[in-house]
PDB file of C-alpha atoms and ligand atoms in Angstrom:
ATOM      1  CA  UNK A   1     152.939 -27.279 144.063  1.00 45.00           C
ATOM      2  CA  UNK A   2     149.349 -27.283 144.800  1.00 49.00           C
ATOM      3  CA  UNK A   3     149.805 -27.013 148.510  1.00 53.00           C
ATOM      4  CA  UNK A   4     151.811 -23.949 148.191  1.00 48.00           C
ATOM      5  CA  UNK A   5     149.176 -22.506 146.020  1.00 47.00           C
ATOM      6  CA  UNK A   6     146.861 -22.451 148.659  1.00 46.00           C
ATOM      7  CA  UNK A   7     148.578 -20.911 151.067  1.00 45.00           C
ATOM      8  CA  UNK A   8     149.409 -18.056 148.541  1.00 46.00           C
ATOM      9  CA  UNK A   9     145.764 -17.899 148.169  1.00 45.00           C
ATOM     10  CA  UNK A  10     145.197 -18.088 151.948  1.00 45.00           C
ATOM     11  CA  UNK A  11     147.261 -15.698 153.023  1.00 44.00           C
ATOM     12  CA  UNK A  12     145.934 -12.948 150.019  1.00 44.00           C
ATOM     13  CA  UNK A  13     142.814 -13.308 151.546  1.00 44.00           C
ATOM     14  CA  UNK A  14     144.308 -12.941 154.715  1.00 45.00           C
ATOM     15  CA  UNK A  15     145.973  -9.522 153.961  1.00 42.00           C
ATOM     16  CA  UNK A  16     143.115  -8.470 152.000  1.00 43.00           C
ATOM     17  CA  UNK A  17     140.750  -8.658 154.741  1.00 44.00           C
ATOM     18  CA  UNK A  18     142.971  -6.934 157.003  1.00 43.00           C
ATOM     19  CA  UNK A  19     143.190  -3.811 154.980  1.00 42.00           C
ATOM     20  CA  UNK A  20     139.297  -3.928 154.065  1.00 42.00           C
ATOM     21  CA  UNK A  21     139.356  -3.768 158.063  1.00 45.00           C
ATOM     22  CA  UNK A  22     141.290  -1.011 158.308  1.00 47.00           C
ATOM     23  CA  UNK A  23     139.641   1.382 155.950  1.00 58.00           C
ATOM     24  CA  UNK A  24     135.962   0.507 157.140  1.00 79.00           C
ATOM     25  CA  UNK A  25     136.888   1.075 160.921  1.00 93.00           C
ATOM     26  CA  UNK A  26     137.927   4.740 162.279  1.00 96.00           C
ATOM     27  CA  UNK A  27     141.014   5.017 163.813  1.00 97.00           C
ATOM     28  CA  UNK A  28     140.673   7.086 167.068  1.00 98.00           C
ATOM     29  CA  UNK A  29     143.317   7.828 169.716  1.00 98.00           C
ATOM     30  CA  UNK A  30     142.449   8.917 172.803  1.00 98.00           C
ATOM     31  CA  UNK A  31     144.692  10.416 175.391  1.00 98.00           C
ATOM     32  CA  UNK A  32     142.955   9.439 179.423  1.00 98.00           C
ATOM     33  CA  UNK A  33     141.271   6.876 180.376  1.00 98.00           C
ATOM     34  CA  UNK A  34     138.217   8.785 180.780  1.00 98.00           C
ATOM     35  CA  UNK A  35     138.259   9.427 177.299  1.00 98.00           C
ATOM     36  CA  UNK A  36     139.066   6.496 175.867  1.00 98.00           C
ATOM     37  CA  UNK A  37     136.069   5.124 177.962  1.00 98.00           C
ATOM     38  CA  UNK A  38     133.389   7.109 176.245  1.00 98.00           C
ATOM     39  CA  UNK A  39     134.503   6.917 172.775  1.00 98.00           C
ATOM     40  CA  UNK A  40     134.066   3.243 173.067  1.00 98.00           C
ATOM     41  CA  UNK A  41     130.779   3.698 174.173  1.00 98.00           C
ATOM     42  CA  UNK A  42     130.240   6.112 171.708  1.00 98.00           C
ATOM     43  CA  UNK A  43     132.111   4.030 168.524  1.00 98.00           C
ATOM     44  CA  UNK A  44     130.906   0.519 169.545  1.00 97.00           C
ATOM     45  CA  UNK A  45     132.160  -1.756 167.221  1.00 96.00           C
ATOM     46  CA  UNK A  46     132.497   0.904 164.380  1.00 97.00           C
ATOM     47  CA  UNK A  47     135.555   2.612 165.432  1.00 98.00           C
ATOM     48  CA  UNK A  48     138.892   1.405 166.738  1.00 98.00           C
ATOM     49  CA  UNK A  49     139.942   3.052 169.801  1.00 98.00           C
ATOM     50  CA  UNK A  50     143.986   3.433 170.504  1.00 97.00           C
ATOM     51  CA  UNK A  51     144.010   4.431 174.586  1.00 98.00           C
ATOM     52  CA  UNK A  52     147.731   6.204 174.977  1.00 98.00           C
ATOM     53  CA  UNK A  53     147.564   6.344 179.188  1.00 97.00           C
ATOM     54  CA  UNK A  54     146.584   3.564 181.329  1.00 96.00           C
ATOM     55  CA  UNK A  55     144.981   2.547 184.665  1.00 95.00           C
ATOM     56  CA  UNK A  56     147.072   5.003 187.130  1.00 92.00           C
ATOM     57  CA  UNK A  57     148.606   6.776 184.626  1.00 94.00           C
ATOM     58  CA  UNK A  58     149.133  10.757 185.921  1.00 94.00           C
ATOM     59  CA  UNK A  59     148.062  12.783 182.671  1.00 96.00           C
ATOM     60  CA  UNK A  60     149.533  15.976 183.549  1.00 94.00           C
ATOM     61  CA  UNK A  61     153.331  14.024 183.532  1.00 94.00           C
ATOM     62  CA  UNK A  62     152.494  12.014 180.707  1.00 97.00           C
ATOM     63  CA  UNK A  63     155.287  11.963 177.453  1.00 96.00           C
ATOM     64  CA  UNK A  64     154.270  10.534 174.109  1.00 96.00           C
ATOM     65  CA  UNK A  65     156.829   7.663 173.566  1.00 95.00           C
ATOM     66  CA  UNK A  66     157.613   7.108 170.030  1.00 95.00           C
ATOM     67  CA  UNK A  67     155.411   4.534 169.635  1.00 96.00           C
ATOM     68  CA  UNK A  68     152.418   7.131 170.911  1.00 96.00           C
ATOM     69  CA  UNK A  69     154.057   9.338 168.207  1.00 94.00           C
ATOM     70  CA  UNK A  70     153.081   6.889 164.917  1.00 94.00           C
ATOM     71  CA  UNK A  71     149.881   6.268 166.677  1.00 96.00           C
ATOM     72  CA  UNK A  72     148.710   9.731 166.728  1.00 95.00           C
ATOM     73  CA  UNK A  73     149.981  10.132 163.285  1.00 93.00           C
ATOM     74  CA  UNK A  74     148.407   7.448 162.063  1.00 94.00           C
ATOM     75  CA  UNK A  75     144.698   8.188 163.652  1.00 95.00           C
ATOM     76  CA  UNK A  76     141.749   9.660 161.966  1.00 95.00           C
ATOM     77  CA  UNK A  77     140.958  11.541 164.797  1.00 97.00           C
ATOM     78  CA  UNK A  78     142.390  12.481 168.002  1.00 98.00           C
ATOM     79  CA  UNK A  79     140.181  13.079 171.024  1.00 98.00           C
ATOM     80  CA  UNK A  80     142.074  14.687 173.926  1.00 98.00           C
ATOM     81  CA  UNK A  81     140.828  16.744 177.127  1.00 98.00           C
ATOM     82  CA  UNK A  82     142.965  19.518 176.488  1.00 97.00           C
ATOM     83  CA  UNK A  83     143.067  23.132 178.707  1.00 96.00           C
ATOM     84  CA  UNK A  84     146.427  22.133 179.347  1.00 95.00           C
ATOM     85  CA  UNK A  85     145.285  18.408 181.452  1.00 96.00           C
ATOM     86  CA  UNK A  86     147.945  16.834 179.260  1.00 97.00           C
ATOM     87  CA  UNK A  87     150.888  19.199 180.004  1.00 94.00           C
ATOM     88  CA  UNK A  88     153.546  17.594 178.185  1.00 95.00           C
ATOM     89  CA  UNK A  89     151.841  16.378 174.878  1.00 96.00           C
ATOM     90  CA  UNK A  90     150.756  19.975 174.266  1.00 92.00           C
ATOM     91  CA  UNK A  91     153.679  20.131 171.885  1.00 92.00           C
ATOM     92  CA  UNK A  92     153.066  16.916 169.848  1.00 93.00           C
ATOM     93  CA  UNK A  93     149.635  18.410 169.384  1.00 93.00           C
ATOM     94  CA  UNK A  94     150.466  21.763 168.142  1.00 90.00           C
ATOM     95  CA  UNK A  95     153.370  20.105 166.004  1.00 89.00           C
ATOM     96  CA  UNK A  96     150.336  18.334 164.331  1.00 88.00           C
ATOM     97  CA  UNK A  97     148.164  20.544 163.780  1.00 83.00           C
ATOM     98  CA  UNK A  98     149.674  21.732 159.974  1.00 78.00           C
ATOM     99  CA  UNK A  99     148.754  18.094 159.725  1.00 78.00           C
ATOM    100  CA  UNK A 100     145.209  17.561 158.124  1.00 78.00           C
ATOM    101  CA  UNK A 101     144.262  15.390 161.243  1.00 86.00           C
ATOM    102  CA  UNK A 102     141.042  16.242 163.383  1.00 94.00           C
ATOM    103  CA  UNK A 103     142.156  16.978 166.577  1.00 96.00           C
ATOM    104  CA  UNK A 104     139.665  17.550 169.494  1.00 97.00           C
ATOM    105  CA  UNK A 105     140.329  18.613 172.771  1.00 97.00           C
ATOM    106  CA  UNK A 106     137.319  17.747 174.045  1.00 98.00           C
ATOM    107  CA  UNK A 107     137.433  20.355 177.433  1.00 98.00           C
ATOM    108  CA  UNK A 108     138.427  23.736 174.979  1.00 96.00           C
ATOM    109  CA  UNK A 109     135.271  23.242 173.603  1.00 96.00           C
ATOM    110  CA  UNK A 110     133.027  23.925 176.347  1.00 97.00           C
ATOM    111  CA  UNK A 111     131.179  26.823 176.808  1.00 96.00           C
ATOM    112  CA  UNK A 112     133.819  28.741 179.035  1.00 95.00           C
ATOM    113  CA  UNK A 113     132.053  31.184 181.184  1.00 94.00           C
ATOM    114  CA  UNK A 114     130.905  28.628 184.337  1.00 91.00           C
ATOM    115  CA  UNK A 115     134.678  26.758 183.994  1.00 97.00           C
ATOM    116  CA  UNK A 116     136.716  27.197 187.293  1.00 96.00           C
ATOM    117  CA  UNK A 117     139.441  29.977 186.215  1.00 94.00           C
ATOM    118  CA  UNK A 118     143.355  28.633 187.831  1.00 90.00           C
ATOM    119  CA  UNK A 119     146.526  30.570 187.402  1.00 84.00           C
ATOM    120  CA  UNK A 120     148.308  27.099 187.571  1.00 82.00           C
ATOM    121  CA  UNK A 121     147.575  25.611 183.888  1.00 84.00           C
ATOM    122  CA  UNK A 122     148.298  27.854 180.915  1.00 85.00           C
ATOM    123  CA  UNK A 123     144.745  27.599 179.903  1.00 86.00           C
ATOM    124  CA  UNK A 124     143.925  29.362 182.686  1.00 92.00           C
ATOM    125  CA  UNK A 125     140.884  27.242 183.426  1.00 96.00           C
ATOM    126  CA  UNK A 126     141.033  24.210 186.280  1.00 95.00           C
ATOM    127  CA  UNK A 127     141.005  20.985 183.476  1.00 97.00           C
ATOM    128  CA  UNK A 128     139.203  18.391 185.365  1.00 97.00           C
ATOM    129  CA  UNK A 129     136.128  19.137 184.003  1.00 98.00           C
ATOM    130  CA  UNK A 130     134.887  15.328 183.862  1.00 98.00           C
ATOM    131  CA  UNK A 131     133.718  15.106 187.802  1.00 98.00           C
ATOM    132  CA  UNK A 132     130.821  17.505 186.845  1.00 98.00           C
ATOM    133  CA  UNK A 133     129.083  15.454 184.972  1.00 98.00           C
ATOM    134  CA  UNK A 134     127.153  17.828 183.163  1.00 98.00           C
ATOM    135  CA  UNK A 135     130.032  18.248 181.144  1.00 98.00           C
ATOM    136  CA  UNK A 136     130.803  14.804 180.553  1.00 98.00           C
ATOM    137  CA  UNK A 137     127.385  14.726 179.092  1.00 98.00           C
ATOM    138  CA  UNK A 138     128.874  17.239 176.685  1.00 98.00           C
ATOM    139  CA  UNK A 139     132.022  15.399 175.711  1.00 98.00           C
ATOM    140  CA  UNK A 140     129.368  12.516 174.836  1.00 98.00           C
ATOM    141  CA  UNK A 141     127.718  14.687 172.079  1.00 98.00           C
ATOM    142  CA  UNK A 142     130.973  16.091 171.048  1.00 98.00           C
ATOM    143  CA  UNK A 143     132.292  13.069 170.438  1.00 98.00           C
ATOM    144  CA  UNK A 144     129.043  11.920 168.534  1.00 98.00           C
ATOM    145  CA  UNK A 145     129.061  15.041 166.220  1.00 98.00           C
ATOM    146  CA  UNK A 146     133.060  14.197 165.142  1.00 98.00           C
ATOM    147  CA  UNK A 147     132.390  10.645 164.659  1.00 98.00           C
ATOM    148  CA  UNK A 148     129.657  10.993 162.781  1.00 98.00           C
ATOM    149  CA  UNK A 149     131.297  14.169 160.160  1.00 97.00           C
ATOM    150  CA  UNK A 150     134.160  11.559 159.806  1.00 97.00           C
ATOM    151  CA  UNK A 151     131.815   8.631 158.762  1.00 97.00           C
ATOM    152  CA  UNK A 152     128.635  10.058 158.308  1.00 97.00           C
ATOM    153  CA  UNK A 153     127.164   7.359 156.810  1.00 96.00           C
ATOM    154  CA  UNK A 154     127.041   5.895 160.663  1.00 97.00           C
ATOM    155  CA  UNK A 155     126.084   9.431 161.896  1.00 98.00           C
ATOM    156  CA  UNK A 156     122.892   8.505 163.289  1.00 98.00           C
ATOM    157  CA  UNK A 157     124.549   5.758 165.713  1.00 98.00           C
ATOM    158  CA  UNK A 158     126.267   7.547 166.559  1.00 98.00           C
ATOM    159  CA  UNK A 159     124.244  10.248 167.649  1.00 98.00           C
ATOM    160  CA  UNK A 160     121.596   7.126 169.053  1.00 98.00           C
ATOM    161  CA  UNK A 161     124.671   5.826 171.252  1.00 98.00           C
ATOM    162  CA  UNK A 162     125.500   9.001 172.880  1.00 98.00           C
ATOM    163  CA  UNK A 163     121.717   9.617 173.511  1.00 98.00           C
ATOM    164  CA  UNK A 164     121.965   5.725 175.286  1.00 98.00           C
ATOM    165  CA  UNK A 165     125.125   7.108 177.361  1.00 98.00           C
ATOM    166  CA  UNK A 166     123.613  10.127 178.396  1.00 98.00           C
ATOM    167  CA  UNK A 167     120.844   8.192 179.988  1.00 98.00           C
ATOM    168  CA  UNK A 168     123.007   6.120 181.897  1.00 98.00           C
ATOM    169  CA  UNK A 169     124.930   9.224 183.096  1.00 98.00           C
ATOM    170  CA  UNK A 170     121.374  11.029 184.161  1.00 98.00           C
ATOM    171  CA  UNK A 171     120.494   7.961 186.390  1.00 98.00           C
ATOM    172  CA  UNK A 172     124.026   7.745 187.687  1.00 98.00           C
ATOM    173  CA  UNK A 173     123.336  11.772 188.863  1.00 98.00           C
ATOM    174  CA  UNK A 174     120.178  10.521 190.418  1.00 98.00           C
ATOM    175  CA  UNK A 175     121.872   8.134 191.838  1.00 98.00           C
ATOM    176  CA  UNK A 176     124.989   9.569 193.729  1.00 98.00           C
ATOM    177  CA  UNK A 177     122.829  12.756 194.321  1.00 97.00           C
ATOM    178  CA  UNK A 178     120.869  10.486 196.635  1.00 97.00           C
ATOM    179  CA  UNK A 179     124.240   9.073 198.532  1.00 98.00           C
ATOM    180  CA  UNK A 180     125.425  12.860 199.009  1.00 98.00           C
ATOM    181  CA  UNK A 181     122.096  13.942 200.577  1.00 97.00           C
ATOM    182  CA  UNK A 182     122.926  11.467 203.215  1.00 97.00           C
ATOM    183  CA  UNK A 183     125.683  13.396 203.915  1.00 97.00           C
ATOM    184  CA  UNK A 184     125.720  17.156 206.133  1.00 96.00           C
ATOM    185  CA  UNK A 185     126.938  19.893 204.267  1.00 96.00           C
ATOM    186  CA  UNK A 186     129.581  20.661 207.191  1.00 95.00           C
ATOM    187  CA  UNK A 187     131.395  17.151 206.634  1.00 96.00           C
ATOM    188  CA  UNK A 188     131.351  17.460 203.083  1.00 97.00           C
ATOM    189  CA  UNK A 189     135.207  18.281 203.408  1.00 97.00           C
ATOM    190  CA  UNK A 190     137.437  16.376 200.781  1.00 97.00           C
ATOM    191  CA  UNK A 191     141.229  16.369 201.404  1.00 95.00           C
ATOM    192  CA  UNK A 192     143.254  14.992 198.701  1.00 92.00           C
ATOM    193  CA  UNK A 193     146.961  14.870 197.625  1.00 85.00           C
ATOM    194  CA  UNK A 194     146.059  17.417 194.682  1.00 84.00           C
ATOM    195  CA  UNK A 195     143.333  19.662 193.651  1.00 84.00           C
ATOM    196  CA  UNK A 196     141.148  17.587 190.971  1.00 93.00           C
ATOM    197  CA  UNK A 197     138.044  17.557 192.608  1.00 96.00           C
ATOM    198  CA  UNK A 198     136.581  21.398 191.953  1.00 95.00           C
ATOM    199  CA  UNK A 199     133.900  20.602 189.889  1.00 97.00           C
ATOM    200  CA  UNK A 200     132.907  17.488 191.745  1.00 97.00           C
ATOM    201  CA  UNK A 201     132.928  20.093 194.899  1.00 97.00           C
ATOM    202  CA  UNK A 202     131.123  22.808 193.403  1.00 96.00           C
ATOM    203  CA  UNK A 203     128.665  20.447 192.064  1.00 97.00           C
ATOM    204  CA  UNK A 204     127.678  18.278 195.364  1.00 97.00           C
ATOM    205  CA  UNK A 205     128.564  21.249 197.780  1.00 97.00           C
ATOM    206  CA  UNK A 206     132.496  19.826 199.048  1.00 97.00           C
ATOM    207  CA  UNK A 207     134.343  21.976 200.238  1.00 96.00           C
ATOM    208  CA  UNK A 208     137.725  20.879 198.464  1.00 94.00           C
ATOM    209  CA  UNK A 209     141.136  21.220 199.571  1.00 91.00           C
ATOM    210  CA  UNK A 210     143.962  19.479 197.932  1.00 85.00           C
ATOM    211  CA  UNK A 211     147.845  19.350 199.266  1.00 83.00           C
ATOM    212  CA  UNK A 212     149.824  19.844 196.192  1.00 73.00           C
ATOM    213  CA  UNK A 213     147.578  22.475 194.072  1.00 64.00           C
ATOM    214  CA  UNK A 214     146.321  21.676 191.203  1.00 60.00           C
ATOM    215  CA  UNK A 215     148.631  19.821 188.892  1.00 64.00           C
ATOM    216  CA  UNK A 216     150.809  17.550 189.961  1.00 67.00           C
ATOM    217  CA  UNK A 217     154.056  18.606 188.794  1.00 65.00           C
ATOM    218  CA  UNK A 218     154.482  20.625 191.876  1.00 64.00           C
ATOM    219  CA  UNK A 219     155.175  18.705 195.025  1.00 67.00           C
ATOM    220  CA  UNK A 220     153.576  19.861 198.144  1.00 68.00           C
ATOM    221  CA  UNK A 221     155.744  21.436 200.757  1.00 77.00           C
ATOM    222  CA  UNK A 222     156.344  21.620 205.092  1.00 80.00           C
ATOM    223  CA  UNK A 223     154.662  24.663 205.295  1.00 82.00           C
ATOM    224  CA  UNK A 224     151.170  23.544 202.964  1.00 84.00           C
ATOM    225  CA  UNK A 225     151.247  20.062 205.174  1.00 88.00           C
ATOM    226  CA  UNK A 226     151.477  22.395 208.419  1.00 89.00           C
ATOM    227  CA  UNK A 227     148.754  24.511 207.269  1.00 88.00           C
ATOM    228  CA  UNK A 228     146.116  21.826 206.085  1.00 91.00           C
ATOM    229  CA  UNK A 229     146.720  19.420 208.820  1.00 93.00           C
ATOM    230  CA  UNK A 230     145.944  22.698 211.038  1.00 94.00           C
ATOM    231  CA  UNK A 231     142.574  23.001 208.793  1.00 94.00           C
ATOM    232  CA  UNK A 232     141.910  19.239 209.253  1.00 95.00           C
ATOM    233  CA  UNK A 233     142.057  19.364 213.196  1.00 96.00           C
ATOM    234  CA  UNK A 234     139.914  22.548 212.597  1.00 95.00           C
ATOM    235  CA  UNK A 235     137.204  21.211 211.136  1.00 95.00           C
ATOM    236  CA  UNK A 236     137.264  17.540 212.866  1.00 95.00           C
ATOM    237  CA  UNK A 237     137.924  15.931 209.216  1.00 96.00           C
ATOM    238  CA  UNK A 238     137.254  12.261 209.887  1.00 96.00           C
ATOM    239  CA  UNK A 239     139.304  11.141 206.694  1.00 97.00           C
ATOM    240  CA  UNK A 240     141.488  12.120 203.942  1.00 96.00           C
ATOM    241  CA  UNK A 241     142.313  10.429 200.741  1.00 96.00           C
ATOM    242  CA  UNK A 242     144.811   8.842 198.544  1.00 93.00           C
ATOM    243  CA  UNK A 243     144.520   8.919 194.752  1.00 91.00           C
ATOM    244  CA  UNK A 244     144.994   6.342 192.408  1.00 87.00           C
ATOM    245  CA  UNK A 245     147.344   8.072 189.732  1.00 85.00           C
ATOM    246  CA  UNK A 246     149.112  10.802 192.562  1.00 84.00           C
ATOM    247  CA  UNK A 247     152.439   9.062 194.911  1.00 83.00           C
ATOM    248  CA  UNK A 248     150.831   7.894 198.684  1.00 88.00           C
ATOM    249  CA  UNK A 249     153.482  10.072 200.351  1.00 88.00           C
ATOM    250  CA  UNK A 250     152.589  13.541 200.296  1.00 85.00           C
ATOM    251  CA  UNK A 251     149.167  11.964 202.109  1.00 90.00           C
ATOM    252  CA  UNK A 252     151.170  10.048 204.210  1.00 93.00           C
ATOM    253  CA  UNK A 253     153.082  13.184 205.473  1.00 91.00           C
ATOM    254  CA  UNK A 254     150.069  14.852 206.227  1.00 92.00           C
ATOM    255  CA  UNK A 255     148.537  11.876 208.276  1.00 95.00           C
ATOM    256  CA  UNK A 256     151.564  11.967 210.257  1.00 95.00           C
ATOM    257  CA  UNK A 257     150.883  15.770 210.768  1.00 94.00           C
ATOM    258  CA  UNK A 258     147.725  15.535 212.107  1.00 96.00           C
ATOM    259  CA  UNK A 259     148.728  12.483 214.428  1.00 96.00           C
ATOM    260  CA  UNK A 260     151.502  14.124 215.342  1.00 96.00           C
ATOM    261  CA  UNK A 261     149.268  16.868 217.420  1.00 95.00           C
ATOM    262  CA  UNK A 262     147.414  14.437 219.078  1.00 94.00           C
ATOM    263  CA  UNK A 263     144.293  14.203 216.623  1.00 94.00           C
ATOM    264  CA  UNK A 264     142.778  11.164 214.688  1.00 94.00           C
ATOM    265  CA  UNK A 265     142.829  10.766 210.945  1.00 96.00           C
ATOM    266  CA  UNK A 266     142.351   8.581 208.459  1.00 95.00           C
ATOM    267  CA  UNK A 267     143.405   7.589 204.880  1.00 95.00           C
ATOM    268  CA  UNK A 268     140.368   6.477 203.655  1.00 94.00           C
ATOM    269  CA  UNK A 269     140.738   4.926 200.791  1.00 90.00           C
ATOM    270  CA  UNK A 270     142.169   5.537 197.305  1.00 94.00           C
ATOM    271  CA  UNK A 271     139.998   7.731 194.827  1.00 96.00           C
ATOM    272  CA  UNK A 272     140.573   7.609 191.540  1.00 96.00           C
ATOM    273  CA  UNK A 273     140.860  11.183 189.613  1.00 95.00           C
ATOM    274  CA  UNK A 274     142.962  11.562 186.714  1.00 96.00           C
ATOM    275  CA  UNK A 275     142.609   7.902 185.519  1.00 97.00           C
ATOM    276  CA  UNK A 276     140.152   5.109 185.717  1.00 97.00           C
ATOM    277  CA  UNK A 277     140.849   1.492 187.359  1.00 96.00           C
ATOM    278  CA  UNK A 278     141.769  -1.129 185.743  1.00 96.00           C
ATOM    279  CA  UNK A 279     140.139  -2.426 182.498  1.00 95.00           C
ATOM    280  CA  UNK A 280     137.724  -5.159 182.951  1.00 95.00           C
ATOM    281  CA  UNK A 281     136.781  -3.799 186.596  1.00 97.00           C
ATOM    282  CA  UNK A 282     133.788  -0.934 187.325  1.00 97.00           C
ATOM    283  CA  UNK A 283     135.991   1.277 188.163  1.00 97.00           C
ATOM    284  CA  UNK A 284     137.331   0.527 184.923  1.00 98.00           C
ATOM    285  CA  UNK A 285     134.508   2.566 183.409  1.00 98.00           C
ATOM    286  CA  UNK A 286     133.965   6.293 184.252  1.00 98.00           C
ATOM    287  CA  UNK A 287     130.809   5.747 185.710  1.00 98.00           C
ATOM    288  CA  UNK A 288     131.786   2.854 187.491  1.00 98.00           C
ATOM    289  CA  UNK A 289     134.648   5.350 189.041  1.00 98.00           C
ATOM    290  CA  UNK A 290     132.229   8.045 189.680  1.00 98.00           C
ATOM    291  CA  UNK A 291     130.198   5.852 192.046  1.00 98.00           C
ATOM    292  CA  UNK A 292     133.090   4.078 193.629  1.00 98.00           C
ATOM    293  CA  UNK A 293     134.594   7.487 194.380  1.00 98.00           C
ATOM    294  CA  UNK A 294     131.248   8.822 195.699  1.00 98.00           C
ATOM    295  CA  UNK A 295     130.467   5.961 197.997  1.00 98.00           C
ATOM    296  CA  UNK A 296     133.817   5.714 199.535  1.00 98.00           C
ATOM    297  CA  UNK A 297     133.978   9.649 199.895  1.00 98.00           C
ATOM    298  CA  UNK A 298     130.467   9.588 202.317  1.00 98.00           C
ATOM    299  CA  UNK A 299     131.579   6.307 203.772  1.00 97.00           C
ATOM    300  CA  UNK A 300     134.693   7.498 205.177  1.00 97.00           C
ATOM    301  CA  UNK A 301     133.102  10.856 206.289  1.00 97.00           C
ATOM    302  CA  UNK A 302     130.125  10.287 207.928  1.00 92.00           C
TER     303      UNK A 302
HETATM  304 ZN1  LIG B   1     144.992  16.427 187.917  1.00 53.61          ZN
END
C-alpha cells in the first residue's frame, strides 16, 4: 500500500512539472532550417523551438504532414520566411490566420523597395533573402521584437541575444568579404541547378546563373542546358555546382553538355541553399553554411 503511494506521488510530480514546463517555455515553430537556426540563438533556453524541414529538405516542395498540422496549431508563434519560399504551406498559413496565433513571415516584413522583383513566385519578389546577410541581420531583430511582445518579461534577452548574433554575423561579413576579394570580378560566375543565389550575387558582385529558374518546381529543360553550357564555354567557367536540397541531375546534364563540346568543367562541390547541413555539424548553423559555401565557391573558381 505504501509503495503504491509513492509512485502516485511520484508520478503527480512528474506530470506536474511537465505542464509547469510547458507554460513557462514558448512554443515556436519554425518552417527552414535557416530559421529554426536563429530562433535558437535568439530563444536560448527560454523558448522551445519545433523545426518542420530538415537538413536537405527543398522548402519550395515542402507539404505539412499532419503531424506538422497539430504542431503549428499548437505553437505560440510561427516564424516562417514567407514571399511565397514555402509554396505549398501557403494554404495552412492563410487557413490559420482567423486563428489568434502570431504568425511571422519573417521575409514580408522587410523593407521592400531593394528586394529582387521575380515573376516566378506569387510574391513577386525573389525569396532567398537570407544570402544577403544584411537581411538576416533583420530577421535577428524581428525575431527579438516577437519573442519578447510574447514574453516580455524576457524582452530584454532577448533583445541582448540578437545584439550577440548580430555581432557574430558582422565578423562573419568581414570575414568572407576578405575570401571574395581574393577573387577577380570576371570569375565571379556561379552556376547552379536553380536560381537562389541573387542576393548573395548582388551582394559580393557574382554574376549568377542558375539552370532551373528560380524555384524548383520547374525542371530545367534541353534547350536552357544548351544555352548555359554555351555561356559556360563562353566565359571559361572553371566549375559549377551542386546543391544540397536540389536533385544532382539537372547539373549532371549540363556537365555532360559542356564535355560534350570538347571543354573542361567541373562539379565543384555541393552548396547548400535552401537548407542547412546536418545538425551537430557547421554547416549545421547558418553561418557555418555561409562560410562553407563561400570558401568552396572561390576555391573551385580561382
Ligand atoms: Zn530556392
Amino acid at each position: 500500500m505504501k509503495r503504491i503511494f509513492i509512485i502516485i506521488l511520484t508520478l503527480a510530480a512528474f506530470s506536474c512539472n511537465n505542464t509547469s514546463e510547458k507554460s513557462e517555455k514558448l512554443n515556436v515553430v519554425t518552417t527552414t532550417t535557416m530559421i529554426t537556426d536563429l530562433v535558437k540563438n535568439i530563444g536560448g533556453d527560454l523558448v522551445e523551438v519545433n523545426g518542420l524541414m530538415g537538413a536537405g529538405v527543398d522548402p519550395h516542395l515542402y507539404k505539412a504532414s499532419e503531424g506538422d498540422v497539430s504542431k503549428l496549431y499548437n505553437a505560440d508563434v510561427i516564424f516562417y520566411n514567407g514571399l511565397h519560399l514555402e509554396g505549398k504551406l501557403v494554404e495552412v498559413f492563410e487557413k490559420m490566420e482567423s486563428s489568434d496565433k502570431t504568425q511571422v513571415a519573417l521575409a514580408d516584413r522587410l523593407d521592400k523597395t531593394n528586394l529582387i522583383g521575380s515573376d516566378y513566385f506569387a510574391s513577386n519578389y525573389d525569396p532567398h533573402v537570407w544570402f544577403n546577410i544584411d537581411y538576416f541581420k533583420e530577421f535577428a531583430n524581428q525575431v527579438a521584437s516577437v519573442l519578447g511582445e510574447k514574453d516580455p518579461a524576457n524582452a530584454s534577452v532577448y533583445t541582448e541575444n540578437a545584439k550577440a548574433y548580430n555581432a557574430k554575423l558582422d565578423a562573419l561579413q568581414k570575414e568572407i568579404s576578405a575570401v571574395i576579394q581574393s577573387l577577380p570580378v570576371e570569375k565571379r560566375i556561379l552556376v547552379t541547378a536553380h536560381d537562389a543565389f541573387n542576393y548573395f550575387g548582388s551582394a559580393y558582385e557574382f554574376q549568377v546563373v542558375g539552370l532551373q529558374g528560380l524555384s524548383t518546381a520547374t525542371e530545367a529543360g534541353v534547350q536552357d542546358v544548351q544555352r548555359l553550357s554555351d555561356f559556360i564555354i563562353e566565359n571559361d567557367v572553371k566549375a559549377i555546382f551542386v546543391e544540397s536540397s536540389v536533385p544532382r541531375r539537372t547539373i549532371e546534364a549540363l556537365e555532360q553538355a559542356v564535355r560534350s563540346k570538347d571543354h573542361d568543367v567541373k562539379i565543384g562541390g555541393s552548396l547548400y541553399s535552401d537548407a542547412l547541413g546536418d545538425p551537430g555539424t557547421d554547416e549545421g548553423t547558418y553561418i557555418g553554411m555561409f562560410r562553407y559555401n563561400v570558401n568552396t565557391i572561390v576555391n573551385e573558381l580561382k
